[in-house]
Short mmCIF file of C-alpha atoms in Angstrom, two decimals:
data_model
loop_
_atom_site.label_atom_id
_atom_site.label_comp_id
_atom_site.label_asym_id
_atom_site.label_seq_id
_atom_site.Cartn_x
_atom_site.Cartn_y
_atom_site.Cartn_z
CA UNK A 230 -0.36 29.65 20.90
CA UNK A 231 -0.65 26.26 19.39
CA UNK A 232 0.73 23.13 20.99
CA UNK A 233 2.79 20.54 19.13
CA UNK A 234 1.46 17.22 19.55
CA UNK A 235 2.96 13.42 18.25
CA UNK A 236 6.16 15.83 18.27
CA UNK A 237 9.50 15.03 20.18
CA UNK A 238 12.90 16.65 21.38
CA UNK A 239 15.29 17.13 18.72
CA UNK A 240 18.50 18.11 20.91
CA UNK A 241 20.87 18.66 18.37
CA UNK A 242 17.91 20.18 15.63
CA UNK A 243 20.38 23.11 13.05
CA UNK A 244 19.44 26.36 13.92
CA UNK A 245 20.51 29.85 13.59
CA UNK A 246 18.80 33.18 15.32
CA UNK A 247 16.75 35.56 13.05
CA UNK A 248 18.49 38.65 12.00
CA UNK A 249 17.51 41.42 14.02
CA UNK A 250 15.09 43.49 12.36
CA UNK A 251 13.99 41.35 10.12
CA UNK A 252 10.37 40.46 10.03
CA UNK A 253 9.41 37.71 7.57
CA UNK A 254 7.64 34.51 8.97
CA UNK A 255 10.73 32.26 7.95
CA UNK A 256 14.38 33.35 7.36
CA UNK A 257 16.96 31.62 5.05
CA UNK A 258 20.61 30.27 6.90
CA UNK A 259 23.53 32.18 6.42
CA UNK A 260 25.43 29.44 4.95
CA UNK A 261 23.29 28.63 2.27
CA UNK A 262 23.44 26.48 0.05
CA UNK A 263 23.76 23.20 2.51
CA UNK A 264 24.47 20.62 -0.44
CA UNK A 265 26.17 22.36 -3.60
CA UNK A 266 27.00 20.73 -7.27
CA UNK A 267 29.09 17.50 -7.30
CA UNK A 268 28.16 16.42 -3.75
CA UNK A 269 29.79 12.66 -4.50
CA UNK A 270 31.27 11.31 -7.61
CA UNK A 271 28.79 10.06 -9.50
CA UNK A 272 25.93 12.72 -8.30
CA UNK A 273 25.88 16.05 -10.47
CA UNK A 274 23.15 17.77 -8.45
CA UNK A 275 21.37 16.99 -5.41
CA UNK A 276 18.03 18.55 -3.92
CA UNK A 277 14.56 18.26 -3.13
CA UNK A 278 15.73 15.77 -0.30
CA UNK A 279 13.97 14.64 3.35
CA UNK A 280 15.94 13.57 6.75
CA UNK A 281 15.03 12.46 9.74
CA UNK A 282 16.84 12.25 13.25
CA UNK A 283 18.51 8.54 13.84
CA UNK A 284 20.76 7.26 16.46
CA UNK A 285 21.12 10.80 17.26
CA UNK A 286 22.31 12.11 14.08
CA UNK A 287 20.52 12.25 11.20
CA UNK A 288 19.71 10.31 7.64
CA UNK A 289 18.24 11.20 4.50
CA UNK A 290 17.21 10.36 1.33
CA UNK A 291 18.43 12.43 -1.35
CA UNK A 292 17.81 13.06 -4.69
CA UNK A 293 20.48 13.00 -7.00
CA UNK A 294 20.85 13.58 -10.16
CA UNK A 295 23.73 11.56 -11.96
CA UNK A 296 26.04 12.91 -14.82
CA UNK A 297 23.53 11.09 -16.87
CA UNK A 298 20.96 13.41 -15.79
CA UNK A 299 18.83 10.89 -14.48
CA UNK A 300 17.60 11.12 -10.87
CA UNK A 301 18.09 8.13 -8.57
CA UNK A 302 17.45 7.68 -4.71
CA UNK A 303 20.67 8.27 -2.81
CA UNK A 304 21.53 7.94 0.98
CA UNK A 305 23.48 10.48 3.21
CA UNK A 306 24.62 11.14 6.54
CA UNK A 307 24.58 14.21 8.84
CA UNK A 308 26.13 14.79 12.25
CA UNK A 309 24.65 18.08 12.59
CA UNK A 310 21.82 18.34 9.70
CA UNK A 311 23.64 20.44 7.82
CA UNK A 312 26.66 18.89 6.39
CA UNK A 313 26.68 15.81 4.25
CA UNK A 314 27.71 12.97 3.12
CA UNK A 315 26.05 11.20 0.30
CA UNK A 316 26.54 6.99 -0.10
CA UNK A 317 27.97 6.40 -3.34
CA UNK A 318 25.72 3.95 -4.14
CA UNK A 319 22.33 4.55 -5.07
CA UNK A 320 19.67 2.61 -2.70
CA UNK A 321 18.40 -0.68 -3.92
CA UNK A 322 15.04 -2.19 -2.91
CA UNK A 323 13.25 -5.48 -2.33
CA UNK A 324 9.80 -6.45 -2.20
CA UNK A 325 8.04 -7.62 0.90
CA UNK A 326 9.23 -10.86 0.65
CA UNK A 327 12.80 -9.74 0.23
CA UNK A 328 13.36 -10.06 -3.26
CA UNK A 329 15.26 -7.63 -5.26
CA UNK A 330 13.04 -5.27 -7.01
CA UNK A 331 13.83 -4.32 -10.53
CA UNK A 332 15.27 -0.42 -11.05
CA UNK A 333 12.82 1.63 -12.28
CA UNK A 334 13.81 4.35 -14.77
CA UNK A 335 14.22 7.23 -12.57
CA UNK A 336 13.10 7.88 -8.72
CA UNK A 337 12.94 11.66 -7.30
CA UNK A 338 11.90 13.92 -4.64
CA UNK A 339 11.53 11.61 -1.78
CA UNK A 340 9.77 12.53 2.33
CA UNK A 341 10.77 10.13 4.87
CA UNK A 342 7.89 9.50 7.19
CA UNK A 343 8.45 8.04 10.77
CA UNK A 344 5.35 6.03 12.32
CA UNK A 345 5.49 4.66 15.29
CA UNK A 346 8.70 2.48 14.73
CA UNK A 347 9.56 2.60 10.95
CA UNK A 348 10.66 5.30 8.22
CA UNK A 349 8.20 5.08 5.27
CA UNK A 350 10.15 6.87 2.10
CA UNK A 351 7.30 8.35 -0.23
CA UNK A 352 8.81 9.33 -3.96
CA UNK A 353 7.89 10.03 -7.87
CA UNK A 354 8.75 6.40 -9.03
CA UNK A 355 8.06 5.46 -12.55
CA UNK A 356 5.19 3.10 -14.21
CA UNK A 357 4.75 3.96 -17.68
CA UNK A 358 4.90 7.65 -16.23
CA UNK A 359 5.29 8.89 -12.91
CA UNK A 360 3.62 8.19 -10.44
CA UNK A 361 3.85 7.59 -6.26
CA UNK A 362 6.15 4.36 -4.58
CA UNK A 363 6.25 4.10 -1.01
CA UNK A 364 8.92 1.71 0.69
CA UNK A 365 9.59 0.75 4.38
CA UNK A 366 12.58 0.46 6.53
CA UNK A 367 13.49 0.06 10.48
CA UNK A 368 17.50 0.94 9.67
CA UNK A 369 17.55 2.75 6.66
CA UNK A 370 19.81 -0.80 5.01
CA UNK A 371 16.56 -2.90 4.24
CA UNK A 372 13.72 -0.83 2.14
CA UNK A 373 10.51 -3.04 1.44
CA UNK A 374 9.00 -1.17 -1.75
CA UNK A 375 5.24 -1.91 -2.54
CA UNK A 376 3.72 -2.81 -5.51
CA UNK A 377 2.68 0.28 -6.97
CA UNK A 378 -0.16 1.31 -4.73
CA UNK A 379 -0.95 4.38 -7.01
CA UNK A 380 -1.70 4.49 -10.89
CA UNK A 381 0.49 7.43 -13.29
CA UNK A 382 0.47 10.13 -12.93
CA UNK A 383 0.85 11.38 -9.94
CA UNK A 384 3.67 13.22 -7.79
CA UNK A 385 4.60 14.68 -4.46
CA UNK A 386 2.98 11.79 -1.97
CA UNK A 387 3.16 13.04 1.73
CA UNK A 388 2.26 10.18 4.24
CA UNK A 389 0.70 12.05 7.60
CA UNK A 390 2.96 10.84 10.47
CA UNK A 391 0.27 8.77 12.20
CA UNK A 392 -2.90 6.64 11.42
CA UNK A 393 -6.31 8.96 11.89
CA UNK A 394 -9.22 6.67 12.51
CA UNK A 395 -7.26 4.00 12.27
CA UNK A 396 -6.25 4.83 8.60
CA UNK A 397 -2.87 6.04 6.69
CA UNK A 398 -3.47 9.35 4.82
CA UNK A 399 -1.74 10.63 2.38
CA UNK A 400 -1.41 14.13 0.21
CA UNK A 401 -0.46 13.88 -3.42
CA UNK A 402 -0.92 15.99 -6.46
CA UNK A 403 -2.30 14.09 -9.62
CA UNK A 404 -1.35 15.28 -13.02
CA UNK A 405 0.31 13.53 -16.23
CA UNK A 406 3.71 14.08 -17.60
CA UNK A 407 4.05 17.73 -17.82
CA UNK A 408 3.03 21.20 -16.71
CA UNK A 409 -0.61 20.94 -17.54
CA UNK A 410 -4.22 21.71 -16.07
CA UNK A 411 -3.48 19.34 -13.07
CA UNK A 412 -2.14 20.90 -9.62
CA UNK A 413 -4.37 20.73 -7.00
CA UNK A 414 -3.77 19.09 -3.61
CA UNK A 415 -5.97 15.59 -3.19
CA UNK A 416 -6.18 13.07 -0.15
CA UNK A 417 -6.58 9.37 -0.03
CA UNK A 418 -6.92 6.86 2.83
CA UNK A 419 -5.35 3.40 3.18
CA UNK A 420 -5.88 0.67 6.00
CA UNK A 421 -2.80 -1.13 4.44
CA UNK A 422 -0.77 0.98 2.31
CA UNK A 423 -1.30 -1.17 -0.19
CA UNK A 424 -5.19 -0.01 -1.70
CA UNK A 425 -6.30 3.45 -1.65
CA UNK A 426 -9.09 5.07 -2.08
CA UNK A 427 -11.44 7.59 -0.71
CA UNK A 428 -9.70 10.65 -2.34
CA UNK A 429 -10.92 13.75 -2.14
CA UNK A 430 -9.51 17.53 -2.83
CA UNK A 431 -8.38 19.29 -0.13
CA UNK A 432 -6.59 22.85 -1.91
CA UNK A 433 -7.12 24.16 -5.63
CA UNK A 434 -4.74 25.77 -7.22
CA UNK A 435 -5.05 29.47 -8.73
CA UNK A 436 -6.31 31.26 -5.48
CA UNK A 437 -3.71 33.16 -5.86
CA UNK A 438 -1.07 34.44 -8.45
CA UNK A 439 2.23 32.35 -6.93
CA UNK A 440 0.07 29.34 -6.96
CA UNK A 441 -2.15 29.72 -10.01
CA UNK A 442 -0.70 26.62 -11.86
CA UNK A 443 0.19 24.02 -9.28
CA UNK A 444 -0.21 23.75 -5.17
CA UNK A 445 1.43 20.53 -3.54
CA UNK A 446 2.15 19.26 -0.44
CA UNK A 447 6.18 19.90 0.82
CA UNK A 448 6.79 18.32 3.78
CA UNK A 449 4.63 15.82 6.87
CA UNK A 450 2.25 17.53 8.10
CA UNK A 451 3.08 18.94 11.82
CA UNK A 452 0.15 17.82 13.96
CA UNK A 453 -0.82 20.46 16.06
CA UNK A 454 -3.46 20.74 19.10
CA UNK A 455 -5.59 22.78 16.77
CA UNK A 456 -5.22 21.53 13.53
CA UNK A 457 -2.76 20.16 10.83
CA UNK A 458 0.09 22.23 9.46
CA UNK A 459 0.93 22.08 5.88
CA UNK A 460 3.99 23.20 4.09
CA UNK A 461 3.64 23.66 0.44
CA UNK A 462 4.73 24.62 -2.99
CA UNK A 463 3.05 26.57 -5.67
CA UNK A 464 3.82 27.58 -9.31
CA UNK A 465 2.88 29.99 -11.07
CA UNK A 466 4.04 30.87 -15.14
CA UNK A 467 5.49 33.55 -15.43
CA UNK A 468 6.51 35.82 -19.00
CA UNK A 469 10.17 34.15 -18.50
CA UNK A 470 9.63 30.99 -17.11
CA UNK A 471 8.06 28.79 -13.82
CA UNK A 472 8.66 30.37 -10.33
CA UNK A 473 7.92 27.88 -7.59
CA UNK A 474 7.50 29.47 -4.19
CA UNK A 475 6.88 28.17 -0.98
CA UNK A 476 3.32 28.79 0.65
CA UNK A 477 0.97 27.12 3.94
CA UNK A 478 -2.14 25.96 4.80
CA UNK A 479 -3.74 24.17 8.18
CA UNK A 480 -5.99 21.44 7.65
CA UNK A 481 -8.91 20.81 10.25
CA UNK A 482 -7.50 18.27 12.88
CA UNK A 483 -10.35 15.92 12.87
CA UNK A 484 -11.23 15.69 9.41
CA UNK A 485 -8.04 16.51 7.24
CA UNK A 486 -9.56 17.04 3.84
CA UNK A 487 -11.03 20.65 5.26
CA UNK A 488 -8.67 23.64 5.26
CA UNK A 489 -9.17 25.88 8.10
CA UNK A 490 -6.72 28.45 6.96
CA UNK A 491 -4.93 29.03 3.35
CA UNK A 492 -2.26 31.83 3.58
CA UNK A 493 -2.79 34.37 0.48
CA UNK A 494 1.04 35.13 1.16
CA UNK A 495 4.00 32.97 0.12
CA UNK A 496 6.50 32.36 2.92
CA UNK A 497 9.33 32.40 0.50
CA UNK A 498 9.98 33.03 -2.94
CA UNK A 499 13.22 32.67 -5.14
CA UNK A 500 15.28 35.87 -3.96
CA UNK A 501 18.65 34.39 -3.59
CA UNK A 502 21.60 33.72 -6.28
CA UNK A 503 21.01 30.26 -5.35
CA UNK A 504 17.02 30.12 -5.51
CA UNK A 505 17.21 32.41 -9.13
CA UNK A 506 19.92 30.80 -10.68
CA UNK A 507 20.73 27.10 -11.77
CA UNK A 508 19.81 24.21 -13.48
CA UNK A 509 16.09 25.22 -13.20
CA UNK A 510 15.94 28.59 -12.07
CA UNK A 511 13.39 30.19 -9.48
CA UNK A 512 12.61 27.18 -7.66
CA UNK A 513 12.14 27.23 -3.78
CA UNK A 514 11.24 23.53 -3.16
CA UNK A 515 10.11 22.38 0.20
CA UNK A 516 10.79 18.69 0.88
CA UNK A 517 11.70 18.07 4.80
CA UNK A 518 11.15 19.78 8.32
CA UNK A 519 12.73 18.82 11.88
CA UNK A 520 10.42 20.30 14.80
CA UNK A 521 11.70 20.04 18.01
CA UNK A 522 8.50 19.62 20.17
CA UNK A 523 10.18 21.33 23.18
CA UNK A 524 10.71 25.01 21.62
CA UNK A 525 8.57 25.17 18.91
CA UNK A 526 11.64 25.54 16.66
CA UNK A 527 10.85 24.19 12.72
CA UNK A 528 14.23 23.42 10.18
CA UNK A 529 12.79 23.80 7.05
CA UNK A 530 15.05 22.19 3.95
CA UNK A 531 14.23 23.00 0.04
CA UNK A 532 15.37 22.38 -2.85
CA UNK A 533 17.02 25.22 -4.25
CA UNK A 534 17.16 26.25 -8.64
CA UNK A 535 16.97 22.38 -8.67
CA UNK A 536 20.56 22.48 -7.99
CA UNK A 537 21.34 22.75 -4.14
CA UNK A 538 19.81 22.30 -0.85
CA UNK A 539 19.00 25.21 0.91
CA UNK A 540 17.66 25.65 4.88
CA UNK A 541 15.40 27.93 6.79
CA UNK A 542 14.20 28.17 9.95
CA UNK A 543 11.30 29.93 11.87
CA UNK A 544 9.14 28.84 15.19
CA UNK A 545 5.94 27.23 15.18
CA UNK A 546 4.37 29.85 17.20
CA UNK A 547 5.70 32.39 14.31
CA UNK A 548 4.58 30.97 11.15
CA UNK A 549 1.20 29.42 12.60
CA UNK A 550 0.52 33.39 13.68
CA UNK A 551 1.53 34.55 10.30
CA UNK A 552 -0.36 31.99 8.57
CA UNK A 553 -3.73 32.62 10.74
CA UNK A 554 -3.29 36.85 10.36
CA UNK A 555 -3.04 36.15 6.51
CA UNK A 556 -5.11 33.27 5.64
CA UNK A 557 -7.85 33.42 3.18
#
């Protein structure tokens, strides 16, 4: 069995039993979608979001999509991680000296990172192309954007919850501004957030068929006694279209550019009305976990058809097992 560690109690964490009989390493929530079209009034869609427990509820940052169709950075609020309410105002930031930071042209698909005592948001900002912005906040009011610590293009940043060595490290998937060649899973270390360097691959796409275009990071890594676990996405092209599924890895716990095991499998894959059908269609998404350190239990949110939000949940004991039993 493998220990959680830099993990706490999430009391209230959403959570629903596995059907009986059923045998897959994660299962989807019976009231799927969580967040459907129109979630406020100015917000057309909403997914590939991240929360985070606060003052014992929980905050996110969401995605949404305006009836412009451009994607801006949105807060909302949960009582019990699984229904919303979304700000109606999109979140404005300042830079470290607390001066308002011009809008860029679009911001999407956003992890929230806790270390130690701040929330680090992580998104696909834009700089003459996308590319990675982090920002800082202690209350989720105040967020402290740096100055564009990564060049275009780049997408899906995922901060590891703690320093290793005394470094930050971070996951990200360089490409340019489209479905091209590009999709493999790098790392880079930073003493400041600020400069990074040091990258390195860590996962290549095309080991297998769900992830033969594209593998990224999903969620923070869970840091467990005997290694790193890793969420992630891959996309493959299909005859009809991209199908994004949801797949796992576990990185070496010392050194986290080495994978000790790549599952061949994907957890999930677009099966539902709401995963096949919307405004991208046969997208499974994975953006945000909650672990509660005390029973192993994981709440796994996605973005669903780039449309909704949907949830899953599984054990850490579960889908380390399945991971291990079917790695490459």
């Amino acid at each position: 069995m493998s220990k959680i560690i830099n993990g706490k109690a999430i009391k209230n964490i959403p959570w629903e039993e596995c059907p009986k009989g059923y045998e897959g390493p994660l299962w989807r929530y019976s009231g799927n979608p969580i967040v459907k079209r129109h979630p406020s009034k100015e917000v057309a869609r909403a997914f590939n979001s991240a929360l985070v427990p606060f003052n014992g509820e929980f905050i996110g940052v969401f995605r949404g999509d305006n009836l412009d169709d451009i994607p801006h950075l949105y807060l909302g609020h949960s009582k019990d991680g699984i229904h919303f309410e979304l700000e109606e105002n999109r979140i404005q930031f300042v830079d470290q000296n607390g001066n308002p930071v011009k809008e860029t042209l679009y911001q999407y698909d956003p992890r929230v990172i806790q270390i130690e005592d701040k929330y680090f948001v992580v998104w696909c900002d834009e700089l003459n192309g996308p590319t990675i912005a982090i920002a800082e906040t202690k209350d989720f009011k105040t967020f402290k954007k740096y100055d564009n610590p990564f060049l275009p293009y780049n997408r899906n940043g995922v901060l590891f919850p703690r320093k290793i060595n005394g470094n930050y490290y971070m996951l990200s998937r360089p490409s340019d501004s489209g479905h091209t060649a590009f999709g493999d899973i790098f790392l880079s270390e930073s003493k400041d957030l600020t400069y990074w360097g040091k990258h390195r691959v860590v996962a290549q796409k095309g080991y297998e068929w769900w992830c033969a275009l594209k593998i990224g990071a999903g969620p923070v890594p869970i840091e467990l006694d005997d290694g790193w676990f890793v969420f992630t996405h891959g996309v493959n092209r299909t005859c009809n279209g991209y199908v994004y599924s949801l797949g796992a890895l576990i990185l070496d716990h010392d050194d986290v550019s080495k994978v000790k095991y790549r599952c061949k499998n994907f957890l999930l894959t677009p099966e539902m009305d709401y995963e096949t059908n919307g405004f991208v269609s046969n997208v499974i998404f994975p953006t945000c976990t909650l672990v509660d350190a005390e029973t192993g239990r994981i709440a796994l949110y996605y973005g669903a058809a780039d449309t909704y939000i949907g949830l899953a949940f599984t054990t850490v004991d579960r889908v380390v097992d399945y991971v291990k039993k079917n790695s490459r």
